[in-house]
Tab-separated table of C-alpha atoms and ligand atoms in Angstrom:
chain	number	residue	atom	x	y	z
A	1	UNK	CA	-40.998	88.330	-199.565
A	2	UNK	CA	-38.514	86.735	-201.321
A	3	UNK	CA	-38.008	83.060	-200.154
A	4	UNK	CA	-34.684	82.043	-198.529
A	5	UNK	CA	-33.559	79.036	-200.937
A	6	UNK	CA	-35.183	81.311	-204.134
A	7	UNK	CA	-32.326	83.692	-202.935
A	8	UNK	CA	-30.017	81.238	-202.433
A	9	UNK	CA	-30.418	79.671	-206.077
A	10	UNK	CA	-30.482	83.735	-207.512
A	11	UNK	CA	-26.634	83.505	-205.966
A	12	UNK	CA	-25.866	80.711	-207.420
A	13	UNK	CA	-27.147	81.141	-211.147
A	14	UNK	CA	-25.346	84.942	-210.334
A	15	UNK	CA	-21.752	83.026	-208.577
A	16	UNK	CA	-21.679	79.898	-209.989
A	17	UNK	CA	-22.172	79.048	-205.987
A	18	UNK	CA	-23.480	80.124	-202.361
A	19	UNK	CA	-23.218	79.118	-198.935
A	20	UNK	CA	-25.719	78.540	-196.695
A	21	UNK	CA	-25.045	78.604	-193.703
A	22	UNK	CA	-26.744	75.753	-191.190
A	23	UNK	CA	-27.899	73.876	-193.903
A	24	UNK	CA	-27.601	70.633	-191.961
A	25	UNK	CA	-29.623	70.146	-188.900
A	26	UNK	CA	-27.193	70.936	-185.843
A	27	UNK	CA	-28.924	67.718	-183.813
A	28	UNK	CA	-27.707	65.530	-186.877
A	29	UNK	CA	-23.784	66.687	-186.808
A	30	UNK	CA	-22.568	64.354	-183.672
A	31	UNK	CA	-23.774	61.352	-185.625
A	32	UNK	CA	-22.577	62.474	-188.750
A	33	UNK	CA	-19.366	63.099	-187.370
A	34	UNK	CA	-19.191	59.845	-185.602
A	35	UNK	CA	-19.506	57.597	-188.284
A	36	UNK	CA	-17.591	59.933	-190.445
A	37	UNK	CA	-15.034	59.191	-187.641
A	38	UNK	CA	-15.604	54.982	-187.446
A	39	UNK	CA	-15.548	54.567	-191.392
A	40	UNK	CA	-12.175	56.364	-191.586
A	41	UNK	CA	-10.513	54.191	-189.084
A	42	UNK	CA	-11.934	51.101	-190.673
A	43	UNK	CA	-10.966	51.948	-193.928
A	44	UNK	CA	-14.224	50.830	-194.921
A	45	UNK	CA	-14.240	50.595	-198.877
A	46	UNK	CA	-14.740	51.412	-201.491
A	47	UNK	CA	-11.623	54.113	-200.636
A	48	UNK	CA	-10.206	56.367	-202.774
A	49	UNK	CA	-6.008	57.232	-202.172
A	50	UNK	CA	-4.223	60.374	-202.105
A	51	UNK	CA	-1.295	58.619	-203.849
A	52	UNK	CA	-3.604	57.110	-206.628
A	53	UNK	CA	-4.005	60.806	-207.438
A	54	UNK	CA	-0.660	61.887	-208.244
A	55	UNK	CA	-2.070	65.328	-206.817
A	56	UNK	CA	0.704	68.215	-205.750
A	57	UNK	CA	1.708	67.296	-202.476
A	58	UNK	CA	0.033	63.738	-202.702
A	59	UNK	CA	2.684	60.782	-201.317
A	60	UNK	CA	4.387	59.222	-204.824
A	61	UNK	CA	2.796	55.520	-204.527
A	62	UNK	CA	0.834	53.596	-201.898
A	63	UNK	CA	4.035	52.346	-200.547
A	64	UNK	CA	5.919	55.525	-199.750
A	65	UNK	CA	5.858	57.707	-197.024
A	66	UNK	CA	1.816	58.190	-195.972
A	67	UNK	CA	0.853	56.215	-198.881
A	68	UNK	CA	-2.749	54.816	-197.390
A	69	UNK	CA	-3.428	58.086	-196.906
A	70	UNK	CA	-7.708	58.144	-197.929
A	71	UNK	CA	-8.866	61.076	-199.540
A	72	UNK	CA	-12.630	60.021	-200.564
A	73	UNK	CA	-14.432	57.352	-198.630
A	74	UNK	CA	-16.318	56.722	-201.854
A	75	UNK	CA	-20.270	55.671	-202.470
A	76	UNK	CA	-21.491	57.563	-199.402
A	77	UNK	CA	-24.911	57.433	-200.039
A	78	UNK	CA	-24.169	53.521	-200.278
A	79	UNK	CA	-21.949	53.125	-196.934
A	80	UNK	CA	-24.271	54.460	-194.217
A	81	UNK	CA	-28.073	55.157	-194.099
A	82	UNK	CA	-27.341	58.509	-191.998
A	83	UNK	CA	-25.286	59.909	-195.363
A	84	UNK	CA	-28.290	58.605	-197.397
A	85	UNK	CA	-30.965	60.248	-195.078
A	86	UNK	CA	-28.848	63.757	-195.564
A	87	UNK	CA	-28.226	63.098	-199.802
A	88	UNK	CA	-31.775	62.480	-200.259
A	89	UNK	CA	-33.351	64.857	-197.394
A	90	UNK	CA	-36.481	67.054	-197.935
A	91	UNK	CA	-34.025	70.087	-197.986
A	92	UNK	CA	-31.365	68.934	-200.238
A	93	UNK	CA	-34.204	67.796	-202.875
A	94	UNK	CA	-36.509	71.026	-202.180
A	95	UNK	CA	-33.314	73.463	-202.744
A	96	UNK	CA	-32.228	71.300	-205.942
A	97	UNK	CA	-36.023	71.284	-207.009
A	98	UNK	CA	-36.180	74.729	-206.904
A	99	UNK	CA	-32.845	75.338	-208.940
A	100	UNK	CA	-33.602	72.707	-211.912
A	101	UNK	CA	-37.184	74.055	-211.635
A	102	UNK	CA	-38.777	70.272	-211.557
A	103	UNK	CA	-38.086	66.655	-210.836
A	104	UNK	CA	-34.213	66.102	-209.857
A	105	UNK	CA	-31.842	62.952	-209.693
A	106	UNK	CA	-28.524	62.367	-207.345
A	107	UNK	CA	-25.883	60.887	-209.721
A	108	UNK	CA	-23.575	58.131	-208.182
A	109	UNK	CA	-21.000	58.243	-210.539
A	110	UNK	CA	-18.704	61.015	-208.848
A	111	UNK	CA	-18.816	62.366	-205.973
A	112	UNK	CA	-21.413	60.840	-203.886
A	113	UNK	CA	-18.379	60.553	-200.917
A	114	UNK	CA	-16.632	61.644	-197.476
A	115	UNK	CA	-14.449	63.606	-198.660
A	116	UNK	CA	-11.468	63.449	-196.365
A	117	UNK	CA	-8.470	66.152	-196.120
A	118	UNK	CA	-5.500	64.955	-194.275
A	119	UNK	CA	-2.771	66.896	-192.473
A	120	UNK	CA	0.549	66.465	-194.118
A	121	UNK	CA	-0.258	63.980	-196.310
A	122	UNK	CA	-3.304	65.107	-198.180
A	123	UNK	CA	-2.958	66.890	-201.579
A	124	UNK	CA	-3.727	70.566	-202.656
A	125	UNK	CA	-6.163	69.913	-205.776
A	126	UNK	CA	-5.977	72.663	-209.054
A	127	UNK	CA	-7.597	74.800	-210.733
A	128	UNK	CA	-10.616	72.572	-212.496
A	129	UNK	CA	-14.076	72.251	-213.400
A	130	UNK	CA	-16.434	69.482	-211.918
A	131	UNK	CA	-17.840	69.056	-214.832
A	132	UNK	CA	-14.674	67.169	-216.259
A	133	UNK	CA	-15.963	64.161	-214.295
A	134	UNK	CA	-18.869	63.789	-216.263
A	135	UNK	CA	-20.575	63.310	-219.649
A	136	UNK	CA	-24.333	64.677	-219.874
A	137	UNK	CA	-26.617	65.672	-222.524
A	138	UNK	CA	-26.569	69.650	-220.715
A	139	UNK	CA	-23.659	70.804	-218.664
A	140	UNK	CA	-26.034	71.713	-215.973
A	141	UNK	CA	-24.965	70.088	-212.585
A	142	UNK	CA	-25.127	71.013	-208.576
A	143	UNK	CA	-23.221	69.853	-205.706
A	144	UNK	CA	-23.255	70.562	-203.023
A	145	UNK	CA	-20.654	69.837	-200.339
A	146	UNK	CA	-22.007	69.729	-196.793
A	147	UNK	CA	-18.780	70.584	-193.687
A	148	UNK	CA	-18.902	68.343	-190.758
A	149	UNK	CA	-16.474	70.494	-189.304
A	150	UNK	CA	-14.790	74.372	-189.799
A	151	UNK	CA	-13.185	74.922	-193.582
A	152	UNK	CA	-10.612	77.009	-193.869
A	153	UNK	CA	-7.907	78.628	-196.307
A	154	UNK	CA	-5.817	76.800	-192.869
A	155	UNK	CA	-7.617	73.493	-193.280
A	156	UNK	CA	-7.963	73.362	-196.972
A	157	UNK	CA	-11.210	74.926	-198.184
A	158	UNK	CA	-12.391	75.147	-201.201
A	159	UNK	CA	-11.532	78.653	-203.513
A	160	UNK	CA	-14.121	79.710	-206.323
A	161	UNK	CA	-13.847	81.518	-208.980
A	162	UNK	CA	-16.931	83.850	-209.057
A	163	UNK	CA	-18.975	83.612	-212.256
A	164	UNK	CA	-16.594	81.413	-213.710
A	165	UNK	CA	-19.645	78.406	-214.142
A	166	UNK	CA	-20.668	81.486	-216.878
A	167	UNK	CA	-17.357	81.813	-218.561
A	168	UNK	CA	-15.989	80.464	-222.353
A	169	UNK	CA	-12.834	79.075	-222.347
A	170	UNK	CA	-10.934	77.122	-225.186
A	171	UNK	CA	-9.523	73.971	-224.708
A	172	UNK	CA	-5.907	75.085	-224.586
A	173	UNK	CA	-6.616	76.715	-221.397
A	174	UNK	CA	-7.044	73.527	-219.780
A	175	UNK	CA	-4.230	70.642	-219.477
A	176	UNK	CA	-4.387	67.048	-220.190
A	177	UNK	CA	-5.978	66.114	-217.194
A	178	UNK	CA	-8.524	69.160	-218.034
A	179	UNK	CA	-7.318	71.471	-215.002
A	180	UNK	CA	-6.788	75.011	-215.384
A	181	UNK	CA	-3.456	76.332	-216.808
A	182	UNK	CA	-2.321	78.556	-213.478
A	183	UNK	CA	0.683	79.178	-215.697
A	184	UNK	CA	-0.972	80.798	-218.267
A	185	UNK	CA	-1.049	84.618	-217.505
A	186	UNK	CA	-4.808	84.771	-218.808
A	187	UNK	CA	-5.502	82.350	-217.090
A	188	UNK	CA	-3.623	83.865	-213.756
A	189	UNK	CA	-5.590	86.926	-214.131
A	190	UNK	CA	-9.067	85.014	-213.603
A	191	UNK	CA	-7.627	83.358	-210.797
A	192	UNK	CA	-6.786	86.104	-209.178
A	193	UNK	CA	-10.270	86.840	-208.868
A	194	UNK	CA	-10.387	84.073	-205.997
A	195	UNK	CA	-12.368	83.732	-202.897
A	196	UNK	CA	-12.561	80.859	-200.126
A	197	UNK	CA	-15.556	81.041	-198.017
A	198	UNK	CA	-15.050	79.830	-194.488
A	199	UNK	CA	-17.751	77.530	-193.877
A	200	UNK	CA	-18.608	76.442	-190.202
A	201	UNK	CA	-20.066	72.777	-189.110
A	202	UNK	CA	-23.237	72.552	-190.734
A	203	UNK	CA	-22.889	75.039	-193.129
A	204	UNK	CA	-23.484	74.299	-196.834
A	205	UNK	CA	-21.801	75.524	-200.189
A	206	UNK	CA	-23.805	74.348	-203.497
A	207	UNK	CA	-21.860	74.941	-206.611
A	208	UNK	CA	-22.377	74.697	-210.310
A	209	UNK	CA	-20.391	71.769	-212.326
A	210	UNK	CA	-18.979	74.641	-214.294
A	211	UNK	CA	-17.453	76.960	-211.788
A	212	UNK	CA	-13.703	77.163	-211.421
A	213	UNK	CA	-12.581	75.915	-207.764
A	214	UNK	CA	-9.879	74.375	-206.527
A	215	UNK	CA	-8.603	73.519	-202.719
A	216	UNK	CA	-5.461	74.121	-201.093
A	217	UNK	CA	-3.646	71.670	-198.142
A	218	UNK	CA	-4.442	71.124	-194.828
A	219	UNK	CA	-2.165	72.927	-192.315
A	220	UNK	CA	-3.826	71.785	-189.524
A	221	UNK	CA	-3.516	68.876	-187.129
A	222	UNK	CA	-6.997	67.507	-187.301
A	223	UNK	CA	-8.544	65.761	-190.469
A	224	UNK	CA	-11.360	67.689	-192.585
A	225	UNK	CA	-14.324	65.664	-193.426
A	226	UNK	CA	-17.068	67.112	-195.737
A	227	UNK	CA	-20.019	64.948	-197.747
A	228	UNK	CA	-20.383	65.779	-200.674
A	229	UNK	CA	-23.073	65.130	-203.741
A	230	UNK	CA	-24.559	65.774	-206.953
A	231	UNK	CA	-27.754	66.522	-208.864
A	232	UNK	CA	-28.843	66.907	-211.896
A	233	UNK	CA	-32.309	67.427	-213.646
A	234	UNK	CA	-34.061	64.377	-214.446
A	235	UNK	CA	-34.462	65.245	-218.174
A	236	UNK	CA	-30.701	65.793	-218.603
A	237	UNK	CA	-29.760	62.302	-219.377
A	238	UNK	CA	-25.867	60.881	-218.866
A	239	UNK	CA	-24.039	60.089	-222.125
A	240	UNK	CA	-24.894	56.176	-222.858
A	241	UNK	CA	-21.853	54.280	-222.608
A	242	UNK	CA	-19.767	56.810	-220.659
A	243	UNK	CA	-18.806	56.761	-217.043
A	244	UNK	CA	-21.687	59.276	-215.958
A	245	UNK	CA	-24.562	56.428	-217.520
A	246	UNK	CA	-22.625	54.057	-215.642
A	247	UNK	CA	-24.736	53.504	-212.249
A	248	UNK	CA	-28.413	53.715	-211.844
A	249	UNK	CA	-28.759	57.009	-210.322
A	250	UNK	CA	-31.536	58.000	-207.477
A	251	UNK	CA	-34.512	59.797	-208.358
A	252	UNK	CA	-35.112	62.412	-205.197
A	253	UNK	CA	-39.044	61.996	-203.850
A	254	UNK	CA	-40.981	65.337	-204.296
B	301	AKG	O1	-10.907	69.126	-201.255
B	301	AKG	C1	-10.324	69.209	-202.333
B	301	AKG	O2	-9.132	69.003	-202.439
B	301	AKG	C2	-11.100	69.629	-203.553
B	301	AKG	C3	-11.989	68.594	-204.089
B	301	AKG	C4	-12.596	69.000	-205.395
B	301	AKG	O3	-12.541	70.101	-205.845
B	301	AKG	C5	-13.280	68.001	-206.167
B	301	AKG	O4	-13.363	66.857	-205.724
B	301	AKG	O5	-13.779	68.328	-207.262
């Protein structure tokens, strides 16, 4: 019989990602949600701002209109033993293990947040590649981005490309900021290969650094909070000197 997470991984080497659903233990969700809750309305730091972003539908500058608005409550593994207990849990490192086929490290220099998603004020983000965030010796990361609460295409969930994490593209299909040309028609007709799982509380979507996603705004009333993290064999080293070699990473206990 094949085993759930070897299935799971098959998907993901196949999609670029997969959802599981209840990934997170249901008993653990309250608390998670509670502090996700207290941090936001203490603006603990380190914070990360929509309008820092300059991100379509992001407010201009900090001093406009919805300006504070957060969008990452960053270093989560840092902020709050309960995120740390979930980043570097027995079934985030087993499912990671399995995929890198050996020993596997969390990296701290992106991701590693609460990623927040604000009504009104928060941003839709493009067309891009994770993998534009980092510098290692093999483009071979996971994340994987854990839902406190419902996702939606309503709420501003995420939209993959399918097999996209498998996919050559030059650099002119990318802008500046290394997003996705939607303007370019070859580019259009990938994207129109789009899907947005709707994940519930609990549920789990792991995704390659390489596969195309984006996210789109929230149209609800009610802020969306997701953790989210990344992993990386422990062989594939960060670049020295860049961003990604930056801050000691954690080594996940077998
Ligand atoms: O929630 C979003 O806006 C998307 C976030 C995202 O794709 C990212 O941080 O790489």
């Amino acid at each position: 019989m094949v085993n759930h997470s070897q299935a799971e991984i098959a998907e993901l080497r196949r999609q670029g990602y997969v959802v599981v659903p209840q990934f997170l233990q249901p008993a653990d969700l309250p608390a998670l949600n509670r502090t996700a809750r207290q941090q936001l309305s203490a603006r603990a730091e380190p914070l990360e701002f929509e309008a820092d972003l300059h991100y379509p539908g992001a407010p201009p500058s900090r001093a406009a209109a919805g300006g504070e608005t957060v969008r990452r409550l960053l270093d989560a593994h840092g902020r709050d033993t309960g995120f740390a207990r979930v980043a570097t849990s027995r079934a985030v490192g087993d499912w990671m293990r399995g995929y890198f086929d050996g020993e596997v490290v969390m990296s701290r220099a992106h991701h590693n947040c609460l990623m927040t998603k604000h009504p009104r004020y928060g941003s839709l983000t493009g067309w891009h590649r994770d993998i534009r965030y980092w510098s290692f010796a093999r483009e071979d990361l996971v994340s994987v981005w854990l839902a406190l609460g419902p996702e939606t295409v309503d709420n501003g969930a995420l939209w993959f490309v399918p097999g996209s994490h498998h996919m050559e593209f030059d650099a002119a299909r990318f802008d500046a900021e290394k997003f996705f040309r939607a303007d370019r028609a070859d580019n259009a007709a990938i994207i129109d290969t789009r899907v947005s799982p709707r994940l519930a509380p609990g549920d789990a979507v792991f995704f390659h650094c390489n596969t195309l996603h984006s996210a789109g705004k929230n149209s609800s009333d009610a802020v969306k909070f997701s953790l989210v993290f990344t992993y990386h064999a422990a062989g594939n080293a960060p670049t020295p000197g860049t961003r990604s070699a930056s801050i000691a990473e954690i080594a996940l206990s077998g």
